Coordinates of C-alpha atoms and ligand atoms in Angstrom, one line a residue:
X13 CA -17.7 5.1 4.8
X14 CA -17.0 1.9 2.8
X15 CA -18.5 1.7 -0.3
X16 CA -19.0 -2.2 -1.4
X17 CA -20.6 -3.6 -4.5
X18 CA -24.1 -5.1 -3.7
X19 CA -24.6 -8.6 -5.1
X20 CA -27.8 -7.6 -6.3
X21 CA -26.5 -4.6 -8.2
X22 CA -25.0 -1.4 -7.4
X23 CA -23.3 -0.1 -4.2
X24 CA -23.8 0.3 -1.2
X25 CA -22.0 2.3 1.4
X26 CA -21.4 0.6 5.0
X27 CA -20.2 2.9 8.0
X28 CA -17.4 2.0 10.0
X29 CA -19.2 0.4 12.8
X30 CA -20.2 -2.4 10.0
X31 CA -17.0 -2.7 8.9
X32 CA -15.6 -3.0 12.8
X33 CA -18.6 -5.4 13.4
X34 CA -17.2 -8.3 10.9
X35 CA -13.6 -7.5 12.0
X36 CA -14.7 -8.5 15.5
X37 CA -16.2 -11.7 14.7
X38 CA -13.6 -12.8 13.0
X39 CA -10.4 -15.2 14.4
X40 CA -8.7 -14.5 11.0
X41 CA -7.4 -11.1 9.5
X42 CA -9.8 -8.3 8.3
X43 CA -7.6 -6.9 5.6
X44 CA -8.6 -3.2 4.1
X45 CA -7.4 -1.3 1.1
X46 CA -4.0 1.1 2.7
X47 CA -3.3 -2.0 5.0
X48 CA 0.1 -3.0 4.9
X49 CA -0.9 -6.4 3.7
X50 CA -3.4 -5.6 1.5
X51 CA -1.9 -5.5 -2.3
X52 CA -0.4 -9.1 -1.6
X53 CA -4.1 -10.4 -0.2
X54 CA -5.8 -9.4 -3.2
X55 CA -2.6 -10.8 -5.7
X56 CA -3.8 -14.0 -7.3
X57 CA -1.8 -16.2 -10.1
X58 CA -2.3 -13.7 -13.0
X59 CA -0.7 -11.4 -13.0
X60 CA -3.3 -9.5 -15.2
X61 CA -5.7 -9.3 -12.8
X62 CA -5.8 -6.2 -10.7
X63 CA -9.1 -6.3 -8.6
X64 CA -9.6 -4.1 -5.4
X65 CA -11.6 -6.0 -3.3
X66 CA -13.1 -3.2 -0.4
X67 CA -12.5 -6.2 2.7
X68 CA -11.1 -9.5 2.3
X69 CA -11.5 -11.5 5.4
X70 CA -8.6 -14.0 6.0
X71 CA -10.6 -16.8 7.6
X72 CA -8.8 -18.6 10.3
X73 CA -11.5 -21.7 10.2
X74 CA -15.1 -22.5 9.0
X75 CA -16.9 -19.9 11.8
X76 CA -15.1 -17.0 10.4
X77 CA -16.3 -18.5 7.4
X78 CA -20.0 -18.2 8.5
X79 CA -19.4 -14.9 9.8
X80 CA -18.7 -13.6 6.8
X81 CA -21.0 -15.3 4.6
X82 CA -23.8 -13.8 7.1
X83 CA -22.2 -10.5 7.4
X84 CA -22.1 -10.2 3.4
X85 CA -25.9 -11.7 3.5
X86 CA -27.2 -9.0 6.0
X87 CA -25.2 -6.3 4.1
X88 CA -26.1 -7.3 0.2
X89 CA -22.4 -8.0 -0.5
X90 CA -20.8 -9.2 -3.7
X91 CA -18.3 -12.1 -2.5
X92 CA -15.6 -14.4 -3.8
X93 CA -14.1 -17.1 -2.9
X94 CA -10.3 -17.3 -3.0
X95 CA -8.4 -20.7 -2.5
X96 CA -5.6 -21.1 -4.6
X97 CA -6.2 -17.6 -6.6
X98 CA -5.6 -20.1 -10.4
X99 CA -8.7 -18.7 -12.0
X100 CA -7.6 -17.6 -14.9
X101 CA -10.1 -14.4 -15.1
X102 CA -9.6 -13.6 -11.0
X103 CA -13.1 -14.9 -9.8
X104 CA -11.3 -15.3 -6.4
X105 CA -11.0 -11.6 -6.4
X106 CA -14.5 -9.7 -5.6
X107 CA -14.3 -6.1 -7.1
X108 CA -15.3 -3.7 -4.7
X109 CA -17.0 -6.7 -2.3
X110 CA -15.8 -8.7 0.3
X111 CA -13.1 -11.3 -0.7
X112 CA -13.2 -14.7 1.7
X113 CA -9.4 -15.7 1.6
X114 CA -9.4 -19.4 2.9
X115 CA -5.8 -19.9 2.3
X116 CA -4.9 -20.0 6.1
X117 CA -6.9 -22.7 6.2
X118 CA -4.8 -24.9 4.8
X119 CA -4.4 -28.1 7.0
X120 CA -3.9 -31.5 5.9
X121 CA -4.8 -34.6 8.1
X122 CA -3.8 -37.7 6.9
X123 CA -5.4 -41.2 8.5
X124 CA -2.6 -43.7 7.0
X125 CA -4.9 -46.3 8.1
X126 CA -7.6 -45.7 6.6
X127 CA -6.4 -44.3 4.1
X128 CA -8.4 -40.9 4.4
X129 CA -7.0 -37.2 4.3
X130 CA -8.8 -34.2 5.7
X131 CA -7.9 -31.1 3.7
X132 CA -8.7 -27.7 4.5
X133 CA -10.7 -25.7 2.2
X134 CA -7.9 -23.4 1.3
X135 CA -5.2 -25.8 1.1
X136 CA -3.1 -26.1 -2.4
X137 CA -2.8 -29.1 -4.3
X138 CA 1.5 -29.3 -2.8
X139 CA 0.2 -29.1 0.3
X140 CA -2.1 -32.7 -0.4
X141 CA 0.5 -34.3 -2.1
X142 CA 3.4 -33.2 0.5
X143 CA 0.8 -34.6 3.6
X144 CA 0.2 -37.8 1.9
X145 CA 3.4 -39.0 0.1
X146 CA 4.7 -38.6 3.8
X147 CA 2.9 -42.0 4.1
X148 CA 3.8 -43.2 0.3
X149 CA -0.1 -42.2 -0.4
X150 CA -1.8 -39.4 -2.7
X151 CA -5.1 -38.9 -4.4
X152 CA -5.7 -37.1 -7.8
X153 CA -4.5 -33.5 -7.3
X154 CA -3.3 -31.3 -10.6
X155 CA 0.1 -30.7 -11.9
X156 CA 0.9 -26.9 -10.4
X157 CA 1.6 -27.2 -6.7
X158 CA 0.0 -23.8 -6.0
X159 CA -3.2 -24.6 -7.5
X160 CA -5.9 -24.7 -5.0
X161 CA -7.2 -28.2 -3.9
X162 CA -10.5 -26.2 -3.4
X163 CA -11.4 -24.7 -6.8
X164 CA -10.0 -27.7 -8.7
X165 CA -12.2 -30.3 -6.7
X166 CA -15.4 -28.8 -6.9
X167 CA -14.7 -28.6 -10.9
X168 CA -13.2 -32.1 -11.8
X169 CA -9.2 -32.4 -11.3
X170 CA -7.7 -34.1 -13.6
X171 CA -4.2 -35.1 -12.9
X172 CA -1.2 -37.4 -13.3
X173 CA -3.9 -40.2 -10.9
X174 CA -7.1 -39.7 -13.0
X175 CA -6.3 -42.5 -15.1
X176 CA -6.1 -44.9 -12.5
X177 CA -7.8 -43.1 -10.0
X178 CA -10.6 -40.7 -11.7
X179 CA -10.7 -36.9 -11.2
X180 CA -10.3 -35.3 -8.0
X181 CA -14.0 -34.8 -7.2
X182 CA -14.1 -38.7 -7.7
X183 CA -12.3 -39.3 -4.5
X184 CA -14.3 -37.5 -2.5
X185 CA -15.6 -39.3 0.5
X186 CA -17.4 -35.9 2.0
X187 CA -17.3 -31.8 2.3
X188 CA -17.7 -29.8 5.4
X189 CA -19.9 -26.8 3.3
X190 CA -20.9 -23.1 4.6
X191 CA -24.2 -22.3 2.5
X192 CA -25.3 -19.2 1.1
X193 CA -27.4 -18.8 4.1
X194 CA -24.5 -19.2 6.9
X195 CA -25.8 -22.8 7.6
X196 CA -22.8 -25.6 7.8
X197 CA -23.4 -28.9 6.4
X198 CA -22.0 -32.5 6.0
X199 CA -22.2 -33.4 2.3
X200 CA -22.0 -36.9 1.2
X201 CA -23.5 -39.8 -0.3
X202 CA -25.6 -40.2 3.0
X203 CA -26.0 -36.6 3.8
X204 CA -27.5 -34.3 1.3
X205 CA -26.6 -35.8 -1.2
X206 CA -28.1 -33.6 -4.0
X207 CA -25.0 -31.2 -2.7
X208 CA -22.7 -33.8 -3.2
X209 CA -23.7 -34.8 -6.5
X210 CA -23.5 -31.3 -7.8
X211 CA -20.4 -30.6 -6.0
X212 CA -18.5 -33.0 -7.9
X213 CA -17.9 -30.6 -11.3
X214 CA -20.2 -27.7 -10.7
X215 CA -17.9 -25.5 -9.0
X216 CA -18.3 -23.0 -6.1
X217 CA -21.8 -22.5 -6.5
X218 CA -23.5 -24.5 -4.0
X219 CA -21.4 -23.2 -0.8
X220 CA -18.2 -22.3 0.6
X221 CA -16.2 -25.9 1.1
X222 CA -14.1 -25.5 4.6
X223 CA -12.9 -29.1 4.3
X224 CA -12.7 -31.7 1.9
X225 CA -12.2 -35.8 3.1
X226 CA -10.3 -37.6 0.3
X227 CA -10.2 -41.4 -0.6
X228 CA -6.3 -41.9 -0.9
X229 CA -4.4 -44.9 -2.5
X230 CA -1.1 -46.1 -2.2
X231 CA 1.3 -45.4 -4.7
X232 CA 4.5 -45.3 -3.3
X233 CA 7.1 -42.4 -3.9
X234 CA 8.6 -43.0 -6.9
X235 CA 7.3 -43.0 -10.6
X236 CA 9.2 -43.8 -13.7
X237 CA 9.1 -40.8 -15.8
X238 CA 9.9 -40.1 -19.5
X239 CA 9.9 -37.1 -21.9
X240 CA 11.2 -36.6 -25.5
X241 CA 11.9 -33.2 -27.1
X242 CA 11.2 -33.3 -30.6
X243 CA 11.9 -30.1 -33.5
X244 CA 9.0 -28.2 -34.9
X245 CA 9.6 -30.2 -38.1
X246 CA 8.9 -34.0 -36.4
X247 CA 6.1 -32.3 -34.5
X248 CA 3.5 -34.0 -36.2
X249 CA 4.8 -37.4 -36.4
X250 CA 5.8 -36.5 -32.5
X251 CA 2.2 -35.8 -32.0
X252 CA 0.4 -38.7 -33.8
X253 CA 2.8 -40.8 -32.0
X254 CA 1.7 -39.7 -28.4
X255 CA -2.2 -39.5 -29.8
X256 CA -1.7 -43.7 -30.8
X257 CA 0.4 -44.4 -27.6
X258 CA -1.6 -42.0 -25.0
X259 CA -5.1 -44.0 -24.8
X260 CA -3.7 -47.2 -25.3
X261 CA -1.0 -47.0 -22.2
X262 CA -2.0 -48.8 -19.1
X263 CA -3.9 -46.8 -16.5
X264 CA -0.9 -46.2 -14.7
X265 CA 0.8 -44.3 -16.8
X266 CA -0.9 -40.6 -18.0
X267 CA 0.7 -38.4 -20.8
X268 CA 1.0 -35.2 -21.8
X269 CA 2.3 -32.2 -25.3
X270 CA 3.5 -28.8 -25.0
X271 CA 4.4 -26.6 -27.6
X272 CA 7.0 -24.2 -26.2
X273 CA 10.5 -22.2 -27.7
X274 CA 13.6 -22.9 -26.3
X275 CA 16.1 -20.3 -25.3
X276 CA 17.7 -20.3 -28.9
X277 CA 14.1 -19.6 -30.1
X278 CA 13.6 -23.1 -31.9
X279 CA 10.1 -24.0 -31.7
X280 CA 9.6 -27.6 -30.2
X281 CA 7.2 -29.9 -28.7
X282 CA 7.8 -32.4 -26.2
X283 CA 5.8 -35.4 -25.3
X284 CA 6.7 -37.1 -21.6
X285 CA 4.6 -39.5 -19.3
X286 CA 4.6 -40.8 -15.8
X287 CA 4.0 -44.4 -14.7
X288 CA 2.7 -44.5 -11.2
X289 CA 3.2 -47.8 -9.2
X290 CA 3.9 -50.8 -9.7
X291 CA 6.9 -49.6 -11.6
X292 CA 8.0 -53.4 -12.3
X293 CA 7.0 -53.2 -16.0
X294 CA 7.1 -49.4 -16.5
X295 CA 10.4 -49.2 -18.4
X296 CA 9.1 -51.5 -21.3
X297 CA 6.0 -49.5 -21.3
X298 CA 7.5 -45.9 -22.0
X299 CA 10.8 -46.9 -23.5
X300 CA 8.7 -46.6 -27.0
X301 CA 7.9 -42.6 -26.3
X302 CA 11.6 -41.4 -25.9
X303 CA 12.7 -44.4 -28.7
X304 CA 10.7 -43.0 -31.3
X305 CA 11.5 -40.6 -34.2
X306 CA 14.5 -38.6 -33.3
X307 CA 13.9 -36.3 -30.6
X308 CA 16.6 -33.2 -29.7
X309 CA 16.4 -34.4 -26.2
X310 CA 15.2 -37.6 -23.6
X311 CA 14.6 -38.5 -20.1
X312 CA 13.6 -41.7 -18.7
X313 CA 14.6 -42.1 -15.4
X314 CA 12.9 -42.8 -12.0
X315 CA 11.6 -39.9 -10.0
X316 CA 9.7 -38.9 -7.1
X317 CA 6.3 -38.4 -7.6
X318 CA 6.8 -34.9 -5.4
X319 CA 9.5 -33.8 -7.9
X320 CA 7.3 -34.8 -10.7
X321 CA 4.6 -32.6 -9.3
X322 CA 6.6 -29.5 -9.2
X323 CA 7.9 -29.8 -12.9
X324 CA 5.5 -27.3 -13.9
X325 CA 5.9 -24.8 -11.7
X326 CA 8.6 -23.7 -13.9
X327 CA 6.0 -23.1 -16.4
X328 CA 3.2 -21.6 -14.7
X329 CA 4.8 -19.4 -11.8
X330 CA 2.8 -16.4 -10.0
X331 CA 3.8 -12.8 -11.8
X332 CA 3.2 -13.1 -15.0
X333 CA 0.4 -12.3 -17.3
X334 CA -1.7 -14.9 -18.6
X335 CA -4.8 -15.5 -20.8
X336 CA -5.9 -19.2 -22.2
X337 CA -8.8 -20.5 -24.0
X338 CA -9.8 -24.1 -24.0
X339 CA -11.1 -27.4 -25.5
X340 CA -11.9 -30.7 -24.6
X341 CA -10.8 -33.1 -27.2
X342 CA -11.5 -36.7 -28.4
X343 CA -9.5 -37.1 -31.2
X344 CA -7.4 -34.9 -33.3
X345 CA -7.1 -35.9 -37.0
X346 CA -4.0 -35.2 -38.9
X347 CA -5.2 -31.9 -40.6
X348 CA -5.9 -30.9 -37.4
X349 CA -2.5 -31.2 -35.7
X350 CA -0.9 -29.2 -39.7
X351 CA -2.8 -26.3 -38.2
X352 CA -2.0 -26.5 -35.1
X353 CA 2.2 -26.2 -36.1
X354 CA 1.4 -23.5 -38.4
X355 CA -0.2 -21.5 -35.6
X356 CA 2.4 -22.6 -33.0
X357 CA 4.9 -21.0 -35.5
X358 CA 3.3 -17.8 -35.8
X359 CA 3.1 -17.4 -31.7
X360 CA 4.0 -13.8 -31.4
X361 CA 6.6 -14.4 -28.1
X362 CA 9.0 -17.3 -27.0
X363 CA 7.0 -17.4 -23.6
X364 CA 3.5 -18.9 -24.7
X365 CA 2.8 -22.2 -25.5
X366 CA 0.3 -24.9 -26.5
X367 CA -0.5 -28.0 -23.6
X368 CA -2.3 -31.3 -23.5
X369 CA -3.6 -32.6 -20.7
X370 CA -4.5 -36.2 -20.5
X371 CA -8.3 -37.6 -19.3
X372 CA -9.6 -40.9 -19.8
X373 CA -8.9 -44.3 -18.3
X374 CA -11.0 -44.6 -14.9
X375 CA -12.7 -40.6 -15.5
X376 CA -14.4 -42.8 -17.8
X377 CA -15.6 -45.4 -15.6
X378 CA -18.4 -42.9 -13.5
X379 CA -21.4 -42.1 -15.9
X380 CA -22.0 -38.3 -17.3
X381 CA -24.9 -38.2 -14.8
X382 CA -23.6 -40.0 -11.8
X383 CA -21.9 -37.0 -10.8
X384 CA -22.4 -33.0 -12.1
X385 CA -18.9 -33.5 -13.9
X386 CA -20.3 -34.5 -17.7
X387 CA -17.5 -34.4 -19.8
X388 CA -16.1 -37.4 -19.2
X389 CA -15.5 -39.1 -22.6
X390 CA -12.4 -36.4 -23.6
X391 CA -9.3 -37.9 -24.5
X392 CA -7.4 -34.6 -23.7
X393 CA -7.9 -30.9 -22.6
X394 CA -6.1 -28.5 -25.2
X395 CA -5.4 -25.3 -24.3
X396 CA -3.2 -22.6 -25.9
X397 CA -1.5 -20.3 -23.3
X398 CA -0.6 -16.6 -23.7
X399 CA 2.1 -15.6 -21.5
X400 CA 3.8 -11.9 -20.9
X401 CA 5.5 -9.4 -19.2
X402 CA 5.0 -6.6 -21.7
X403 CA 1.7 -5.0 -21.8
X404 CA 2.6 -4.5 -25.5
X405 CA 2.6 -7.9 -26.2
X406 CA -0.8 -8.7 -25.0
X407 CA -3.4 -8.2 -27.8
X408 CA -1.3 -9.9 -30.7
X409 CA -0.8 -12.4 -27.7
X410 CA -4.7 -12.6 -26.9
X411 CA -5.4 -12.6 -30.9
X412 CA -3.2 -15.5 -31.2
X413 CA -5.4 -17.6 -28.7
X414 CA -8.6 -17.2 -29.8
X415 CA -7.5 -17.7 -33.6
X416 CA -5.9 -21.5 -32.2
X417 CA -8.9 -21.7 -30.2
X418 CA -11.3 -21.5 -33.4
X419 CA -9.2 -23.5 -35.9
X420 CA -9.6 -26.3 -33.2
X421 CA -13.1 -25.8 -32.6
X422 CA -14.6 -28.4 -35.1
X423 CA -13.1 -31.1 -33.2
X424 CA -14.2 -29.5 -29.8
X425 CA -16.2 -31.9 -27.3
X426 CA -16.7 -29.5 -25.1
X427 CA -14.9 -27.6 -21.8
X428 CA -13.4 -28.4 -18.9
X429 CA -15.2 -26.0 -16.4
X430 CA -11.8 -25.3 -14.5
X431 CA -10.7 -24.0 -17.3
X432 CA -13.7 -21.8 -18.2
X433 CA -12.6 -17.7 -17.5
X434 CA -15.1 -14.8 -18.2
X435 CA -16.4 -17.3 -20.5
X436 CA -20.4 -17.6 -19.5
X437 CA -21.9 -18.6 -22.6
X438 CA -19.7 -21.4 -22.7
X439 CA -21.4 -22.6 -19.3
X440 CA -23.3 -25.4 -21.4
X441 CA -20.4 -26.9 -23.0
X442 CA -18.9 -27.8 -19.3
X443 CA -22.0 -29.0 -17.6
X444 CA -24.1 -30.8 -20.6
X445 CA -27.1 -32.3 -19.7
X446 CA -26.8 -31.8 -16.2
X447 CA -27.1 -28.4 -16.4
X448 CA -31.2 -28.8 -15.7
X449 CA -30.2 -30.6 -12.6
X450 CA -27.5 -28.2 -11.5
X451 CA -30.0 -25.2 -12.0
X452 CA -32.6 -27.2 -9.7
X453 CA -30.1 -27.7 -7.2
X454 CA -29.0 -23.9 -7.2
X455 CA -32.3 -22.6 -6.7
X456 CA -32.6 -25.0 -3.3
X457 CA -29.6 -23.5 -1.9
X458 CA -28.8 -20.3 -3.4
X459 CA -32.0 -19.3 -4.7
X460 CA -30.6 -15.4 -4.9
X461 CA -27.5 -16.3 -6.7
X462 CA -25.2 -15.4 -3.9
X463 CA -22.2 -17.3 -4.8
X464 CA -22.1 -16.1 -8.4
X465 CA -18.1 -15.0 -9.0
X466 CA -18.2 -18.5 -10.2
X467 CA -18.4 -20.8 -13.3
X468 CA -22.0 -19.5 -12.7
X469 CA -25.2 -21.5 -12.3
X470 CA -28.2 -19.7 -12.4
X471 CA -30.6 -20.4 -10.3
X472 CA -34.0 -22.0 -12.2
X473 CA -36.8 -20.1 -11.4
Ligands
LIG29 C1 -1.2 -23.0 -13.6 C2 -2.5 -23.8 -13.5 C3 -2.4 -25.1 -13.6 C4 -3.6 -25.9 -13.6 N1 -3.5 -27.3 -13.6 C5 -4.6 -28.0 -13.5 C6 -4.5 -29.4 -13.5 O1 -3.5 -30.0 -13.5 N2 -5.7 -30.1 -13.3 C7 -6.9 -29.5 -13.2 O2 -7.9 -30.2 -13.1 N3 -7.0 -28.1 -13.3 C8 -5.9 -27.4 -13.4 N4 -6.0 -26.0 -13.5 C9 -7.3 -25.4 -13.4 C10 -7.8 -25.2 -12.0 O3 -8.3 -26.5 -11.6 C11 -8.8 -24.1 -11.9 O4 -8.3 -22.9 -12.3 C12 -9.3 -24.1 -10.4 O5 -10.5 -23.3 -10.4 C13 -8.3 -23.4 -9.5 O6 -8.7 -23.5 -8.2 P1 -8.1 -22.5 -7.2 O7 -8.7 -22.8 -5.9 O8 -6.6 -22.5 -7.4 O9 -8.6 -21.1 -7.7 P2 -9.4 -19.9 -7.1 O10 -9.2 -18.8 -8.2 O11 -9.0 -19.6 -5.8 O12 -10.9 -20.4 -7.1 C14 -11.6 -20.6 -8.3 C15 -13.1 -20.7 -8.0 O13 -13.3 -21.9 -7.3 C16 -14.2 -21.7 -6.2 N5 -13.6 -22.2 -5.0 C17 -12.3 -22.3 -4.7 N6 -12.2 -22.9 -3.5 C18 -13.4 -23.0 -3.0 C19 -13.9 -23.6 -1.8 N7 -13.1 -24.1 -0.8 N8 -15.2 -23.6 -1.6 C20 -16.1 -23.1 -2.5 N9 -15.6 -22.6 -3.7 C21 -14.3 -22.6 -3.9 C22 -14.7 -20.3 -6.3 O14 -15.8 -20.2 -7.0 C23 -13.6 -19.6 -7.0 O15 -14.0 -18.5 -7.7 C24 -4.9 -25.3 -13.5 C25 -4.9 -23.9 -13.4 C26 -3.8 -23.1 -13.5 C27 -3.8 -21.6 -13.5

């Protein structure tokens, strides 16, 4: 017997023959706790996370897809929905349920002509950019290349291309979605186009998406690139400088702070850009952000945009422990940015640091309500970061967060739903006013709250 959480509450146990039944329908892998493969199925980014999911079905293409969905619906089954595993809290991973793994379904197809990509639901965000800089194109994708292009869609994406492009879910042209009732649909503007309104920044509550069709634009391969490392003591004037130079750039170019130690265990922050295509200008634009002040260290130099995409990677690589809390931001006033260097100095290990993440420019162009993604009036998405190894370290680590997280909350403007972990009562702050029309849209297509290991929707009743 298999015992499997119910996603109506408690458990339910399923005898083998139920277990063999999905295994045949399936083109993908059935994986099973004591399977050889099974503790590297259920791994996602964080390393904290340590769910046992009782089956996780690696689905080979969208009908193993359905099959599950309708297996898990016939059975009462608690699912997730696993892409590229970056959910901070592990919502990919279903405790005790059935986990739908899309990652082998990864394909890109790019239509240079047209200037169209195909993307599989369970592709990451370096498989995108790899498939379409082979043709000097990309659309917004994030700056991790494991991230998954599924999960980071259906919230926003925000990336070094939203400022000229807008967020991910911006360039959608259309979804390929398995609904909570097995049923595959086309959702566009044309074709249910409800779905496609909420699918753009309400998450993975409306379906399974086994492909995504992206708008792509040509940028070339190269982007002109600049950083400046500045000590703890210049961070302010560092900061202020990049919170003046940041929204006044050109769309092309999108910036970016982190707060991090260096191996001597100096405390720094650097601020960097990228300028995108046409380059022709780009050196008088962001000659200013490594000229001023008198940073420790400077780059300016032309890369390409692949490279660029990787940089963090470094940062952000699978195996360790994380925890974050976020905020959108519009502005950050100067007594803001004092507390924010007194509590960067008191981080309790070398290994966390403090981010911001660029928005505006063409996110702002699309109205809060033309799409389910609200926020769009943020200037930048804050976020401290906890980082370990050591168990030891984690509650001065997780302490540390939530006391950065509350000085900054005064000048909060809400959250970036991506970013949101077990976090539910902060639902409202990422969906606004939309959240009436999200609620609608959930009880039309998943009026039992099937998909729910989510940024959760409820349905309204
Ligand atoms: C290191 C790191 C860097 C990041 N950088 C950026 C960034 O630059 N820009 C940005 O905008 N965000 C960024 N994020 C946030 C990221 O967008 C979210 O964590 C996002 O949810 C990750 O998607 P995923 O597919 O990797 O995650 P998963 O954990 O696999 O999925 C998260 C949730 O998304 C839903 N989901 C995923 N795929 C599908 C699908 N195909 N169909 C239906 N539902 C699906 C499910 O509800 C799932 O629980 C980053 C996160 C991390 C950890």
């Amino acid at each position: 017997m298999t015992v499997v959480s119910r996603y109506t509450g408690g458990f339910v146990e399923l005898a083998p023959g139920h277990v063999e039944e999905l295994r045949t329908q399936l083109r993908g892998e059935l994986v099973l706790p004591g399977d050889a493969h099974y503790d590297k199925a259920r791994t996602v980014w964080n390393a904290a996370i340590d769910k046992r999911p009782a089956m996780i079905a690696r689905c080979a293409d969208a009908s193993d897809v359905v099959e599950a969905v309708k297996f898990a619906r016939r059975q009462d089954i608690l699912v997730s929905v696993r892409c590229g595993g970056h959910n901070i809290a592990g919502k990919a991973v279903a405790e005790t349920g059935l986990m739908i793994d899309l990652t082998p379904m990864c394909d890109v197809r790019v239509d240079p002509e047209n200037q169209t990509a195909v993307v599989g639901g369970g592709a990451a965000l370096g498989d995108l950019d790899r498939a379409t800089q082979a043709f000097g194109l990309a659309t917004t994708s994030g700056v991790v290349t494991h991230t998954g292009v599924g999960g980071l869609t259906l919230g926003g994406g925000v990336g070094r291309l939203a400022r000229k492009f807008g967020l991910a879910c911006d360039n959608l042209l259309s979804v390929d979605l398995v609904t909570a009732d097995g049923d595959q649909l086309i959702v566009s503007e044309d074709d249910n186009a409800d779905l496609f309104w909420a699918l753009r920044g309400g998450g993975g509550n409306f379906g399974i998406a086994t492909a995504f069709t992206f708008r792509l634009h040509e940028i070339g391969t190269e982007v002109l690139y600049a950083a400046a490392t500045h000590r703890i003591d210049d961070a302010k004037d560092a900061l202020r400088f990049l919170l003046d130079f940041a929204p006044a750039a050109p769309r092309e170019v999108t910036s970016q702070a982190v707060f991090a130690t260096m191996e001597d265990g100096s405390a720094v922050v650097t601020i960097g850009a990228c300028h995108i295509a046409p380059l022709d200008n780009a050196e008088a634009v962001l000659a200013p952000l490594v000229r001023f002040g008198s940073p420790v260290a400077t780059r300016l130099e032309k890369r390409p945009y692949l490279d660029v995409q990787s940089d963090a990677d470094l940062r952000f690589p699978y195996g360790q422990n994380y925890y974050w809390k976020t905020h959108l931001l519009k502005e950050l006033p100067d007594a803001a940015i004092d507390k924010l260097i007194e509590r960067y100095a008191a981080v309790p290990n070398s290994k966390s640091m403090i981010v911001f993440q660029q928005f505006g420019g063409a996110v702002r162009d699309i109205g809060a309500a033309e799409t389910a993604f609200v926020n769009r009036d943020a200037e930048f998405d804050f976020f401290p970061a906890a980082v370990w190894h050591d168990e030891n370290e984690a509650p001065a680590l997780i302490d540390w967060v939530r006391g950065t997280w509350a000085e900054m909350k005064p000048f909060s403007s809400g959250v970036y739903l991506n970013n949101l972990g077990d976090e539910d009562d902060r639902l409202s702050e990422a969906v606004g006013a939309n959240e009436i029309r999200l609620r609608e849209i959930k009880a039309r297509y998943d009026p039992t709250n099937f998909f729910r290991l989510n940024a959760n929707i409820k349905p309204a009743y």
